[in-house]
XYZ file of C-alpha atoms in Angstrom:
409
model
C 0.000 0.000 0.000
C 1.360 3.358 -0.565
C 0.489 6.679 1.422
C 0.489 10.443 0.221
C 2.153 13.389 2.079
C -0.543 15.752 1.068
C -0.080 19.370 2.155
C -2.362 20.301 4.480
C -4.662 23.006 5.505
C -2.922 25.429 7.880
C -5.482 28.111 7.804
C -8.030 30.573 6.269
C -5.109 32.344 4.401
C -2.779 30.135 3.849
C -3.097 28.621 -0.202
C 0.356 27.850 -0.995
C 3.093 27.044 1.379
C 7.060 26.333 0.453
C 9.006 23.086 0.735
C 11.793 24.455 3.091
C 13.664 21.548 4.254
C 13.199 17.234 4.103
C 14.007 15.337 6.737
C 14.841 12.042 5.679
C 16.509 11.286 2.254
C 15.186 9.473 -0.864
C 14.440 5.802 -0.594
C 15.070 6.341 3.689
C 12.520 4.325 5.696
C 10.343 6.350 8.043
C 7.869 5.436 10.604
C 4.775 6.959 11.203
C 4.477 10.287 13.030
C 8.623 10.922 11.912
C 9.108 14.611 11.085
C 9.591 14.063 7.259
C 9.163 17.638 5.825
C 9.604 21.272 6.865
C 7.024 23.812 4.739
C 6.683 27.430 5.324
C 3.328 28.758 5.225
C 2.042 32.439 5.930
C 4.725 33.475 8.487
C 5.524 30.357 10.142
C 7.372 27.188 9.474
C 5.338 23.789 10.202
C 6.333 20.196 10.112
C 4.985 17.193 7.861
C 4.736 14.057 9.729
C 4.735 10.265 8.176
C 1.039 9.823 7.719
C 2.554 5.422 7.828
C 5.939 3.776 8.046
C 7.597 2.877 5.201
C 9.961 4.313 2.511
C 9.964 7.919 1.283
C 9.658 8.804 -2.599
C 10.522 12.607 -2.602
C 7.864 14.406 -5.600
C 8.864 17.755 -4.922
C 12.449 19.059 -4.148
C 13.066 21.964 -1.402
C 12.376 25.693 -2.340
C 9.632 24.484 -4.239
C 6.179 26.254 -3.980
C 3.152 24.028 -3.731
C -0.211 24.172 -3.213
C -2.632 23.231 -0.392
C -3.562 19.515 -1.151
C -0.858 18.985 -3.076
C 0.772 15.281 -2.885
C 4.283 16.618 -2.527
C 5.554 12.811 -1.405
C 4.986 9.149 -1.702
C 5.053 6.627 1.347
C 5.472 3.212 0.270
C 5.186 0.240 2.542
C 7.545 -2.416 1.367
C 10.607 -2.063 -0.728
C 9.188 -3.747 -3.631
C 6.168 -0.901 -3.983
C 8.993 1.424 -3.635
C 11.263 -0.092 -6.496
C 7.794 0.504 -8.521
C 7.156 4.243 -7.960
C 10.662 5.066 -8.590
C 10.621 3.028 -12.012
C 7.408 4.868 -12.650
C 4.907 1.998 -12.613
C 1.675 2.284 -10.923
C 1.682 1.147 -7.450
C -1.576 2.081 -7.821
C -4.019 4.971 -9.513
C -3.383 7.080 -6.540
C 0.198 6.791 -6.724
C 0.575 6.617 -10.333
C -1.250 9.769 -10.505
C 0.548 11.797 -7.839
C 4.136 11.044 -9.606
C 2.295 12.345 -13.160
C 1.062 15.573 -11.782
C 4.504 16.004 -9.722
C 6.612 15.717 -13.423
C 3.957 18.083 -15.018
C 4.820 20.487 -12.525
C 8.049 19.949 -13.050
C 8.094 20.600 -16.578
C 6.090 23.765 -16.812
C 8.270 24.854 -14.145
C 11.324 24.595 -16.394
C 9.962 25.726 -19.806
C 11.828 29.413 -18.741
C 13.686 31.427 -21.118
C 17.402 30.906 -20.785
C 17.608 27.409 -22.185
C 16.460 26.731 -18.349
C 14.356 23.361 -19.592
C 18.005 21.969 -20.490
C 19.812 22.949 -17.494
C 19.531 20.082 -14.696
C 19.525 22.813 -11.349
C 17.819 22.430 -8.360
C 14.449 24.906 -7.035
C 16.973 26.863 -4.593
C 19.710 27.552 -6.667
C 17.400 28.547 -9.497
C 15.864 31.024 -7.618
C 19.215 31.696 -6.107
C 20.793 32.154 -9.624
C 17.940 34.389 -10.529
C 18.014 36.557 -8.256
C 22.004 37.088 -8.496
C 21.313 37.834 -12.295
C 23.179 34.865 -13.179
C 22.813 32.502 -16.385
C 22.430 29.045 -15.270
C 23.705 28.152 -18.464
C 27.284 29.144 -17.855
C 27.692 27.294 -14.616
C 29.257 24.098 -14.576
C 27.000 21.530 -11.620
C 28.398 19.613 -8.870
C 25.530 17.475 -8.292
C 24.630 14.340 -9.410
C 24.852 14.173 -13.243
C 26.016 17.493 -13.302
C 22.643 19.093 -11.325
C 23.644 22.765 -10.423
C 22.765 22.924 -6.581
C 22.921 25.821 -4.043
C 26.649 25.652 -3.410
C 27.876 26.253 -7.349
C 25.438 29.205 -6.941
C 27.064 30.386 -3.930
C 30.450 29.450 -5.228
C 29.659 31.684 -8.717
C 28.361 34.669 -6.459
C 31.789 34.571 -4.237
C 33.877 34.334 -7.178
C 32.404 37.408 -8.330
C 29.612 36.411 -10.424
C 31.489 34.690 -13.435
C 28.180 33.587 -14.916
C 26.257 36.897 -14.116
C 24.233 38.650 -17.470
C 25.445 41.515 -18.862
C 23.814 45.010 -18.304
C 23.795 48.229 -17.021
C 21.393 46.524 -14.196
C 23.818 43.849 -12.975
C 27.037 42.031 -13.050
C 30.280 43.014 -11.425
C 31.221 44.864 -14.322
C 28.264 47.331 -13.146
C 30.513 48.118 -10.193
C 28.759 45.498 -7.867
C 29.422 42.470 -6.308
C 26.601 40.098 -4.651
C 27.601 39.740 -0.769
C 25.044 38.119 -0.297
C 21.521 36.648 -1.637
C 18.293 36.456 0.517
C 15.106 34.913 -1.135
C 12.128 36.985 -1.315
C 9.652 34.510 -0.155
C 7.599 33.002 2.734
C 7.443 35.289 5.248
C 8.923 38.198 4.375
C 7.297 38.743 0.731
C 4.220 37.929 2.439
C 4.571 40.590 4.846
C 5.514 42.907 1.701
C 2.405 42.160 -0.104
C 0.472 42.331 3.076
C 1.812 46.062 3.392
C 1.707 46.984 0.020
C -2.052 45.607 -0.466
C -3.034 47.628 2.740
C -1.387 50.814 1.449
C -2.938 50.362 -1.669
C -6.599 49.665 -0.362
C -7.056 51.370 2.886
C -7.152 55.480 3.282
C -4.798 55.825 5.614
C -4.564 58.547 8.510
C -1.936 58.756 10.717
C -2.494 60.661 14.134
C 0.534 61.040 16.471
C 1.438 62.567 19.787
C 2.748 61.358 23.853
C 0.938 58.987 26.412
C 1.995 60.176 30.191
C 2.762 57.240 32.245
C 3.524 58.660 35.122
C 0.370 56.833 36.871
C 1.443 53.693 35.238
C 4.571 53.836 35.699
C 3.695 53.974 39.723
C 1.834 51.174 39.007
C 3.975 48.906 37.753
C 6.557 49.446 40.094
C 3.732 47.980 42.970
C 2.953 45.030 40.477
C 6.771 44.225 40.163
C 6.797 44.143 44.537
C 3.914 41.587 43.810
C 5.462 39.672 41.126
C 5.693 36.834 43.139
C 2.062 36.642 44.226
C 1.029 37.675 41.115
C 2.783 34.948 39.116
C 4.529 36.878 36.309
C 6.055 39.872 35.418
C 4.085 42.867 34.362
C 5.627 44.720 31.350
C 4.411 48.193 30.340
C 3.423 46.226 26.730
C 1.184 44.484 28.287
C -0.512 47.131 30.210
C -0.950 49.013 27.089
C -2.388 45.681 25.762
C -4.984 46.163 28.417
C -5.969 49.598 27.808
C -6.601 49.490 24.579
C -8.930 46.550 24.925
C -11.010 48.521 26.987
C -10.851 51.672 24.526
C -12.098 49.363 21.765
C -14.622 48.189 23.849
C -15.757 51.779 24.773
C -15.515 52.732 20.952
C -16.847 49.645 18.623
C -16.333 51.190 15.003
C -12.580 51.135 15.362
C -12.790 47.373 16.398
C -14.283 46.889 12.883
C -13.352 45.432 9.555
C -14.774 46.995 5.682
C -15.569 44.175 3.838
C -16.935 44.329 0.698
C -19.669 47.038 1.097
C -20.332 46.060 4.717
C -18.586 47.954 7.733
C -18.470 44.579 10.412
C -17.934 45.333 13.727
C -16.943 42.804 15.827
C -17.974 41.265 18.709
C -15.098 39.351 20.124
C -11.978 42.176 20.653
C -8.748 40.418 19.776
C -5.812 42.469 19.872
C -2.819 41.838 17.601
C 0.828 42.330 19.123
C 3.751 42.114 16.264
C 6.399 40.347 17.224
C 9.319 41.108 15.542
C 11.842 37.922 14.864
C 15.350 37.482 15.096
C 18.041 39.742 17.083
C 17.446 42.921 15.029
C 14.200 42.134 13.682
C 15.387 40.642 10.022
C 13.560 37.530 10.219
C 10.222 39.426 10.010
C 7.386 39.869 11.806
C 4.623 37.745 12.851
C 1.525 39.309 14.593
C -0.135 36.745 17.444
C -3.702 37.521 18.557
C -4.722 37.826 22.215
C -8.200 36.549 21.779
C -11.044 38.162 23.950
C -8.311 40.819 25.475
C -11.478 42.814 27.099
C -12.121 39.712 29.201
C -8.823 38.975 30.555
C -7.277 40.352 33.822
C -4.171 41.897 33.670
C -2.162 39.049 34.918
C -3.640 36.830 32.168
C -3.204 39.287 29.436
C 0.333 39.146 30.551
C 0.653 35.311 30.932
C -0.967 35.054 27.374
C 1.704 37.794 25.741
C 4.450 35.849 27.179
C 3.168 32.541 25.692
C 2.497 33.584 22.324
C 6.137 35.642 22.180
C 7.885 33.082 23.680
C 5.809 30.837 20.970
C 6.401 33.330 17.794
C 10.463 33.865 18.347
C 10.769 30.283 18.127
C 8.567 30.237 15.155
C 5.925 27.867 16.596
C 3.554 29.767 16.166
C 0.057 27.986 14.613
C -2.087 30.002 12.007
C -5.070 30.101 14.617
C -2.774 32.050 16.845
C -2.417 34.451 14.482
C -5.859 34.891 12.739
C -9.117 36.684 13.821
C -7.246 40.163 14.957
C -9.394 42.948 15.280
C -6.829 45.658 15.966
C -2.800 45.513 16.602
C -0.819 47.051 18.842
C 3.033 47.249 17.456
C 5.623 48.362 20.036
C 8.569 49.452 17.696
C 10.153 50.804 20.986
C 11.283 47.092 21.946
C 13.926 47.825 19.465
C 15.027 51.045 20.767
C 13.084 53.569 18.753
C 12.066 56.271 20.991
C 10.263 58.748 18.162
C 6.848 58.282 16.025
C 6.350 56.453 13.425
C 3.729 55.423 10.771
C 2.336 51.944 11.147
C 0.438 50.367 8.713
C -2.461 48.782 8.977
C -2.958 44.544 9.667
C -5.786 44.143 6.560
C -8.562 43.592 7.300
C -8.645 45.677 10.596
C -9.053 49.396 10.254
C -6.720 50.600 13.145
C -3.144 50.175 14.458
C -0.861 51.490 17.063
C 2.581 52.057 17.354
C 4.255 53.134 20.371
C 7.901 54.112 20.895
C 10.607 54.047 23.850
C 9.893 55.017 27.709
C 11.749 58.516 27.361
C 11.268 60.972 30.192
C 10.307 64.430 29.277
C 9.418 68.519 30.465
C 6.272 68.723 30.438
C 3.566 71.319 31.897
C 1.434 69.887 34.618
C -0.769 72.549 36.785
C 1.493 75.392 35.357
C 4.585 73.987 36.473
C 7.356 72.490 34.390
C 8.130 68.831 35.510
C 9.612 65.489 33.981
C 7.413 62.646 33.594
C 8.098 59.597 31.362
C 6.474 59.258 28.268
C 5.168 57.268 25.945
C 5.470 58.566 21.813
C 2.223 56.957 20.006
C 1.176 56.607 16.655
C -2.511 55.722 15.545
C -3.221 54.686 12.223
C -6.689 54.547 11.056
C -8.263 53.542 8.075
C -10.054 56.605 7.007
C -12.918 55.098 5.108
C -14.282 53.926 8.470
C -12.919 56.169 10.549
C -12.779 59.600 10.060
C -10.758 62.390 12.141
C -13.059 62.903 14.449
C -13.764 59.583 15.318
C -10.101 59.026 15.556
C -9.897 61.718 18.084
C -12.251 60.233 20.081
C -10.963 56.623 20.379
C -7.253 58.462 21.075
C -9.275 60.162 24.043
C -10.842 57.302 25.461
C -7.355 55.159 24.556
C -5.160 58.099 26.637
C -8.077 58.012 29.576
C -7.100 54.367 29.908
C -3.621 54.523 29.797
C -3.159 57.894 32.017
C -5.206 57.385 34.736
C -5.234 53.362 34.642
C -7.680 51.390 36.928
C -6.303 47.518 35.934
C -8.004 44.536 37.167
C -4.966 42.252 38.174
């Protein structure tokens, strides 16, 4: 009997996902539940488990893109139904059908310009060569049979790009030299066309100005005597978390979503925090949802931040965990950014803040000049649904909550 390895659903938005890395080798007997496959979907990386033991025929080689549903392996249960598939008989219909649509792929994937269809290269270093502006035509493979894999790419780029086209766009003899090559995929281009779809559909409005924090500042000190009783450690994130959940649930329309011709406002208020990934941030950003944030004390707003960070920067994050937002909160200050900035809005929500660095500050209080730490915001609003002065409200009910904070712990 032989078993698929059928991509599965891993979400609402996620159609297509990436073959990033297999676990086992051609031909390499697995048992069931083995981590076989790493694919990227969305802005997380998943693993593909051995639906049966047996031994693996590979139909799809890494930095491929494929489908949801898509048969992207073979699991056959003795060696002799093996020996089959990889002669290209028919195991079976299912089987037999799987390798055909797997070599169709193939082939329309390699009728490129370039003479690509007679170049024997691998997914990555194609995409590698491409994006170096090299011709795969000049480089001599190191792989089986001559296959050009990832290190002849990387071997070309360091030797200056022997194999690189000619033009005023590329090619050392333009005066540059590839240092290095980063794929524009997965994540990161989905976060791109995330950004550039919102910029293009929404009418953004971008409001900015200071949250005072001395109050909560006084605050937090008490809840960091109490950390022990409380159970965790209160960050001034996760406060914020908390008072804007109770904005949003003092102002509805900016808890809202236009879709279609319909302005939905939600029920549930689940807030967004992006996480940003990596030591400086240039993994991405992923953007967990704390689900019914209106509901939850303090202390388990905070326990439920933690989880889901600790969750995101070690890229475990599932697509449920990061689905269903109904406005994000994006703390750029984590990073060390103490001024404003303009945030763009998480489609399909219709608000987002941004908040800076602690920084403490002059300001006038009862006519007298004093220094108080604040807290530089930025409120982007989606000005089809929310005009100016509905965005000045919300900011007044949002600065009410976090100035003069009454937190249920």
């Amino acid at each position: 009997m032989v078993e698929q390895l059928i991509v599965p659903k891993l979400g609402m938005a996620a159609a297509v996902v990436t073959l990033v890395e297999w676990k086992a080798r051609e031909g390499a007997r697995v048992e069931k539940g083995d981590a076989v496959l790493d694919v990227e979907a969305e802005k997380s990386t998943f693993e593909m488990s051995a639906p049966s033991s047996g031994f693996l025929h590979i139909l799809f080689l890494e930095g491929v893109e494929a489908d949801v549903s898509t048969v992207v392996g073979l699991i056959a249960e003795t060696e002799e139904e093996y020996a089959a598939i990889k002669a290209g008989g028919a195991a079976d219909a299912a089987s037999s059908e799987a390798v055909e649509d797997a070599a169709a792929t193939r082939a329309a994937a390699a009728d490129e310009p370039q003479g690509r269809a007679q170049v024997s290269i691998s997914p990555v270093a194609r995409r590698m060569a491409a994006e170096a502006g090299l011709d795969i035509t000049k480089i001599a493979g190191t792989g089986p049979g001559g296959r050009i894999q990832k290190e002849d790419i990387e071997r070309e780029i360091g030797a200056g790009g022997a194999g690189a086209s000619q033009g005023a766009e590329g090619g050392a003899d333009a005066g540059r030299t590839v240092k290095e090559t980063i794929p524009y995929r997965g994540m990161r281009k989905t976060i791109g066309e995330n950004m550039r779809r919102s910029l293009a559909t929404n009418a953004p409005n971008t409001m900015s100005g200071d949250f005072d924090l001395t109050i909560m500042s006084r605050l937090r000190e008490s809840y960091l005597r109490q950390e022990d009783v409380l159970g965790v450690r209160i960050t001034y994130a996760e406060m914020l978390i908390h008072a804007v959940a109770k904005a949003l649930s003092q102002f509805p329309l900016m808890n809202s979503s236009l879709i279609e011709n319909e302005i939905k406002v939600w029920q549930e208020i689940n807030v967004g925090m992006a996480v940003a990934l990596g030591d400086e941030g240039e993994k991405g950003l992923v953007v967990p949802v704390i689900r019914n944030a209106d509901q939850k004390s303090l202390v388990e707003i905070s326990k439920t931040a933690k989880t889901l960070g600790e969750k995101a920067r070690a890229e475990k994050l599932m697509p449920e965990e990061m689905s269903g937002g109904t406005f994000t909160v994006s703390n750029f200050g984590s990073v060390g950014v103490s001024s404003y900035s303009t945030p763009i809005i998480n489609m399909p929500e219709v608000g987002i803040l941004g908040v800076g660095r602690l920084v403490k500050k002059p300001i006038v209080r009862n006519d007298e000049i004093v220094i108080a730490p604040m807290l530089p915001y930025s409120l982007t609003h989606d000005h089809r649904v929310i005009d100016g002065a509905a965005a000045e409200r919300f900011l007044t009910l949002l600065k009410d909550a976090v100035e003069r904070p009454d937190f249920a712990v």
